[in-house]
Amino acid sequence: MTLLRKHDSLPGEHSTDHRQETAQRLLDSSARLSYDPELEIDWDAPLVDGKYGMTPEWCSLYGTDLWERMSEDQRITLTEHEAASIAGTGIWFEMILMQMLVRDLYRHDPATPYVQFGLTEIADECRHSIMFARSAQRYGIPSYRPKRWIRETGRLFKAVARGALAYGGTLFAEEILDMMQRDFMRDERVQPITRTVSHVHVVEESRHIRYAREETRRRSARLGRLERAWIRIHLGVSAYFVVTSLVNDQVYAAAGLDVAEAKKAAQENRHYHDKLRQGTRRTVEFLDEVGLIGGPSTLLLRRAHVL
């Protein structure tokens, strides 16, 4: 079930090694298939009784003894709050991404497709951030955001991240959300509002992922040994913060659970760890292929259950 008023297909995928040709293809795709969530999502549609906020298998407690002891109402509430927490982390990183993109595009000719698609992506990310915030509001859930010290650390990352680091870091955030939301949008057990928001994001984010992959590959090819090592470490740190910030501790309190017990169960939940590895597998394989995974950063990636 979907609340979209029009469009129902994903953009086609074509590849090219040439920056401007790739950007032009993505611009053409944007012209054919883009959304304005404010107009095209029915925000007034009622929530459906008994539906989850997201695919329950992506919940941090799914498969644990604690999950088995929870009532169905608690499970539904937890999935609603975890969906809102994931959206809050998405907003946080999209704001970082937009600033990195603006800084990168500032040096290039705005008459080129490369810059014009970059500006198109920024416009998309603005709409996505508003859409994520409204989806949480629709559930009546307050904003969840990463811990303050992590948000402040993000200021340092966006200040120093450029080139392969900026685009490679973007992939970790974009592709795990993409993997999750592909499940959300197809799952009939999930609330229509989550499915629709996920559909919009998957359609438009597929272009952003292509753009980030092309730029990561192009820029990583020019790296020297020391710069590559520096980027590997910072990619590991950024990936760790993104993945470990997806679920805010307070989602457990909202579901009537003991926070300490729930956090311990989530930290030991092998099913959830497997889902995280599944969600980041394509990113890890790609970044390894272009030489951006290795050295001490692998320790952080393992702690985040990415490796």
Coordinates of C-alpha atoms in Angstrom, one line a residue:
M1 CA 0.0 0.0 0.0
T2 CA 1.3 3.5 -0.8
L3 CA 0.1 7.0 -0.2
L4 CA 1.8 8.5 -3.3
R5 CA -0.4 10.3 -5.6
K6 CA 1.7 9.6 -8.7
H7 CA 4.8 7.7 -9.9
D8 CA 5.4 4.1 -9.1
S9 CA 8.7 3.1 -10.6
L10 CA 12.4 3.4 -9.8
P11 CA 14.8 5.2 -12.1
G12 CA 16.9 3.1 -14.5
E13 CA 20.5 2.5 -13.7
H14 CA 23.1 3.3 -16.3
S15 CA 26.9 3.6 -15.8
T16 CA 29.6 5.7 -17.3
D17 CA 33.1 6.7 -16.3
H18 CA 32.8 10.2 -17.5
R19 CA 31.9 12.7 -14.8
Q20 CA 29.7 15.1 -16.9
E21 CA 27.9 12.3 -18.8
T22 CA 27.1 10.6 -15.5
A23 CA 25.8 13.9 -14.1
Q24 CA 23.7 14.5 -17.1
R25 CA 22.1 11.1 -16.9
L26 CA 21.3 11.8 -13.3
L27 CA 19.9 15.2 -14.1
D28 CA 17.7 13.6 -16.8
S29 CA 16.5 11.0 -14.2
S30 CA 15.7 13.7 -11.7
A31 CA 13.6 15.5 -14.3
R32 CA 11.7 12.4 -15.1
L33 CA 11.2 11.1 -11.5
S34 CA 11.3 13.3 -8.5
Y35 CA 8.9 14.0 -5.7
D36 CA 7.7 16.9 -3.6
P37 CA 6.7 15.1 -0.4
E38 CA 4.7 18.1 0.8
L39 CA 2.4 17.8 -2.1
E40 CA 2.5 14.1 -3.1
I41 CA 2.3 12.3 0.3
D42 CA -1.1 12.2 2.0
W43 CA 0.0 13.4 5.4
D44 CA -3.5 13.4 6.7
A45 CA -4.2 9.7 6.0
P46 CA -4.9 7.9 9.3
L47 CA -2.5 5.4 10.8
V48 CA -3.6 1.8 10.5
D49 CA -4.2 -0.1 13.7
G50 CA -1.8 -3.1 14.2
K51 CA 0.8 -1.9 11.7
Y52 CA 4.5 -1.6 12.6
G53 CA 6.5 1.6 12.3
M54 CA 9.1 -0.3 10.3
T55 CA 10.0 -3.8 9.3
P56 CA 10.3 -5.6 12.7
E57 CA 13.3 -7.7 11.6
W58 CA 15.3 -4.4 11.5
C59 CA 14.4 -3.6 15.1
S60 CA 17.4 -3.7 17.4
L61 CA 15.7 -6.1 19.8
Y62 CA 14.1 -8.5 17.2
G63 CA 15.2 -12.1 17.9
T64 CA 16.1 -11.5 21.6
D65 CA 14.4 -13.0 24.7
L66 CA 13.3 -9.5 25.6
W67 CA 11.5 -9.2 22.2
E68 CA 9.7 -12.4 23.0
R69 CA 8.5 -11.1 26.3
M70 CA 7.2 -7.8 24.9
S71 CA 3.5 -7.3 24.2
E72 CA 2.5 -6.7 20.6
D73 CA 1.7 -3.1 21.5
Q74 CA 5.2 -2.6 22.9
R75 CA 6.7 -4.1 19.7
I76 CA 4.7 -1.7 17.5
T77 CA 5.6 1.3 19.7
L78 CA 9.3 0.3 19.6
T79 CA 9.3 0.0 15.8
E80 CA 7.6 3.4 15.5
H81 CA 10.2 5.1 17.8
E82 CA 13.2 3.3 16.1
A83 CA 11.9 4.4 12.7
A84 CA 11.8 8.0 14.1
S85 CA 15.3 7.6 15.5
I86 CA 16.7 6.4 12.2
A87 CA 15.0 9.3 10.5
G88 CA 16.6 11.7 13.0
T89 CA 20.1 10.3 12.3
G90 CA 19.3 10.6 8.6
I91 CA 18.5 14.3 9.0
W92 CA 21.7 14.9 11.0
F93 CA 23.9 13.3 8.3
E94 CA 22.0 14.9 5.4
M95 CA 22.7 18.3 6.9
I96 CA 26.4 17.4 7.1
L97 CA 26.3 16.1 3.5
M98 CA 24.7 19.3 2.2
Q99 CA 27.4 21.4 3.7
M100 CA 30.1 19.2 2.2
L101 CA 28.5 19.3 -1.2
V102 CA 28.2 23.1 -1.2
R103 CA 31.9 23.4 -0.3
D104 CA 32.9 21.0 -3.0
L105 CA 30.7 22.5 -5.7
Y106 CA 31.9 26.1 -4.9
R107 CA 35.1 25.4 -6.8
H108 CA 33.5 24.2 -10.0
D109 CA 31.7 25.7 -13.0
P110 CA 27.9 26.0 -12.3
A111 CA 27.3 25.6 -16.0
T112 CA 28.4 22.0 -15.9
P113 CA 26.0 19.0 -15.3
Y114 CA 28.3 17.9 -12.4
V115 CA 27.5 21.1 -10.4
Q116 CA 23.9 21.2 -11.5
F117 CA 23.2 17.7 -10.3
G118 CA 25.1 18.4 -7.1
L119 CA 22.7 21.3 -6.5
T120 CA 19.8 19.1 -7.4
E121 CA 20.9 16.6 -4.8
I122 CA 21.1 19.4 -2.2
A123 CA 17.5 20.3 -3.0
D124 CA 16.5 16.7 -2.7
E125 CA 18.2 16.4 0.7
C126 CA 16.4 19.5 2.0
R127 CA 13.1 17.9 1.0
H128 CA 14.1 14.5 2.5
S129 CA 15.1 16.1 5.9
I130 CA 11.7 17.8 6.1
M131 CA 10.0 14.6 5.0
F132 CA 11.7 12.6 7.8
A133 CA 10.8 15.2 10.4
R134 CA 7.2 15.2 9.3
S135 CA 7.0 11.4 9.3
A136 CA 8.1 11.3 13.0
Q137 CA 5.6 14.1 13.8
R138 CA 2.8 12.1 12.1
Y139 CA 3.5 9.3 14.7
G140 CA 3.4 11.9 17.4
I141 CA 7.0 11.2 18.3
P142 CA 9.5 14.0 19.4
S143 CA 12.7 14.5 17.4
Y144 CA 15.4 12.0 18.1
R145 CA 19.0 13.1 17.4
P146 CA 22.4 11.6 18.0
K147 CA 24.0 12.5 21.3
R148 CA 25.2 16.1 21.6
W149 CA 28.9 15.2 21.7
I150 CA 28.5 13.2 18.5
R151 CA 26.7 16.1 16.8
E152 CA 29.5 18.4 17.8
T153 CA 32.1 15.9 16.5
G154 CA 30.2 16.0 13.3
R155 CA 31.1 19.7 13.0
L156 CA 34.8 18.6 12.8
F157 CA 34.1 15.9 10.2
K158 CA 32.2 18.2 7.9
A159 CA 35.0 20.8 8.3
V160 CA 37.8 18.5 7.2
A161 CA 36.0 16.0 4.9
R162 CA 36.5 16.5 1.2
G163 CA 37.1 14.5 -1.8
A164 CA 37.1 10.7 -1.3
L165 CA 36.5 11.1 2.4
A166 CA 33.4 13.2 2.0
Y167 CA 31.9 11.0 -0.7
G168 CA 33.0 7.7 0.9
G169 CA 31.5 8.8 4.2
T170 CA 28.3 9.7 2.5
L171 CA 28.0 6.2 1.2
F172 CA 27.9 4.6 4.6
A173 CA 25.0 6.7 5.7
E174 CA 23.1 6.6 2.4
E175 CA 23.4 2.9 1.6
I176 CA 22.4 1.5 5.0
L177 CA 19.3 3.6 4.9
D178 CA 18.6 2.5 1.3
M179 CA 18.9 -1.2 2.3
M180 CA 16.5 -0.7 5.3
Q181 CA 14.0 1.3 3.4
R182 CA 13.8 -1.1 0.5
D183 CA 12.5 -3.6 3.0
F184 CA 10.2 -1.0 4.7
M185 CA 8.5 0.0 1.5
R186 CA 7.7 -3.5 0.4
D187 CA 6.5 -4.8 3.8
E188 CA 2.7 -4.9 4.1
R189 CA 3.0 -5.2 7.9
V190 CA 4.4 -1.6 8.0
Q191 CA 2.4 1.6 8.3
P192 CA 1.6 3.2 4.9
I193 CA 3.3 6.4 5.9
T194 CA 6.6 4.7 6.5
R195 CA 6.3 2.7 3.3
T196 CA 5.6 5.8 1.3
V197 CA 8.4 7.9 2.8
S198 CA 10.8 5.0 2.2
H199 CA 9.7 4.7 -1.4
V200 CA 10.4 8.4 -2.1
H201 CA 13.8 8.2 -0.4
V202 CA 14.8 5.0 -2.2
V203 CA 13.9 6.4 -5.6
E204 CA 15.8 9.7 -5.2
E205 CA 18.6 8.3 -3.1
S206 CA 19.5 5.8 -5.9
R207 CA 20.8 8.8 -7.9
H208 CA 22.7 10.2 -5.0
I209 CA 24.4 6.9 -4.4
R210 CA 25.5 6.7 -8.0
Y211 CA 26.9 10.2 -7.8
A212 CA 28.8 9.5 -4.6
R213 CA 30.2 6.2 -5.9
E214 CA 31.5 7.8 -9.1
E215 CA 33.2 10.6 -7.2
T216 CA 34.6 8.2 -4.6
R217 CA 36.1 6.0 -7.3
R218 CA 37.5 9.0 -9.3
R219 CA 39.1 10.8 -6.3
S220 CA 40.4 7.7 -4.5
A221 CA 42.4 6.8 -7.6
R222 CA 44.6 9.9 -7.1
L223 CA 45.4 9.3 -3.4
G224 CA 48.9 8.9 -2.0
R225 CA 49.8 6.4 0.7
L226 CA 49.6 8.7 3.6
E227 CA 46.4 10.5 2.5
R228 CA 44.8 7.1 1.9
A229 CA 45.7 6.0 5.4
W230 CA 44.3 9.2 6.9
I231 CA 41.0 8.8 5.0
R232 CA 40.7 5.2 6.0
I233 CA 40.8 6.1 9.7
H234 CA 38.3 9.0 9.3
L235 CA 36.0 6.8 7.3
G236 CA 36.0 4.2 10.1
V237 CA 35.2 6.8 12.7
S238 CA 32.4 8.4 10.7
A239 CA 30.9 4.9 9.9
Y240 CA 31.0 4.0 13.5
F241 CA 29.2 7.1 14.6
V242 CA 26.5 6.8 11.9
V243 CA 25.8 3.1 12.6
T244 CA 25.8 3.3 16.4
S245 CA 23.6 6.4 16.4
L246 CA 20.7 4.8 14.5
V247 CA 18.9 3.8 17.6
N248 CA 18.6 6.4 20.4
D249 CA 18.6 4.9 23.9
Q250 CA 15.3 6.6 24.7
V251 CA 13.3 4.5 22.2
Y252 CA 13.3 1.7 24.8
A253 CA 11.9 3.9 27.5
A254 CA 9.1 5.0 25.1
A255 CA 8.1 1.3 24.7
G256 CA 8.0 0.9 28.5
L257 CA 11.2 -1.1 28.7
D258 CA 14.1 -0.9 31.2
V259 CA 16.7 1.1 29.2
A260 CA 19.7 -0.6 30.7
E261 CA 18.3 -4.1 30.0
A262 CA 17.2 -3.2 26.5
K263 CA 20.6 -1.7 25.6
K264 CA 22.4 -4.8 26.8
A265 CA 20.0 -7.0 24.8
A266 CA 20.6 -4.9 21.7
Q267 CA 24.4 -4.9 22.1
E268 CA 24.4 -8.7 22.3
N269 CA 21.8 -9.2 19.5
R270 CA 23.5 -11.2 16.8
H271 CA 20.4 -10.9 14.5
Y272 CA 20.7 -7.1 14.6
H273 CA 24.4 -7.3 14.0
D274 CA 23.8 -9.5 11.0
K275 CA 21.3 -7.0 9.6
L276 CA 23.8 -4.1 10.0
R277 CA 26.4 -6.1 8.1
Q278 CA 23.8 -6.9 5.4
G279 CA 22.9 -3.2 5.2
T280 CA 26.5 -2.0 4.8
R281 CA 27.8 -5.0 2.7
R282 CA 27.7 -3.2 -0.6
T283 CA 29.4 -0.1 0.8
V284 CA 32.1 -2.1 2.4
E285 CA 32.8 -4.1 -0.7
F286 CA 33.0 -1.0 -2.9
L287 CA 35.2 1.0 -0.5
D288 CA 37.5 -2.0 -0.1
E289 CA 37.7 -2.2 -3.9
V290 CA 38.9 1.4 -4.2
G291 CA 41.3 1.0 -1.3
L292 CA 39.5 2.9 1.4
I293 CA 39.2 0.1 4.0
G294 CA 42.1 -1.2 5.9
G295 CA 44.5 -0.7 8.8
P296 CA 43.3 0.5 12.3
S297 CA 39.9 1.6 10.9
T298 CA 38.8 -2.1 10.6
L299 CA 38.7 -2.3 14.4
L300 CA 36.0 0.4 14.6
L301 CA 34.1 -1.1 11.7
R302 CA 34.1 -4.5 13.6
R303 CA 32.9 -2.7 16.8
A304 CA 30.1 -1.2 14.8
H305 CA 29.3 -4.7 13.3
V306 CA 30.0 -3.4 9.8
L307 CA 32.7 -6.1 9.3

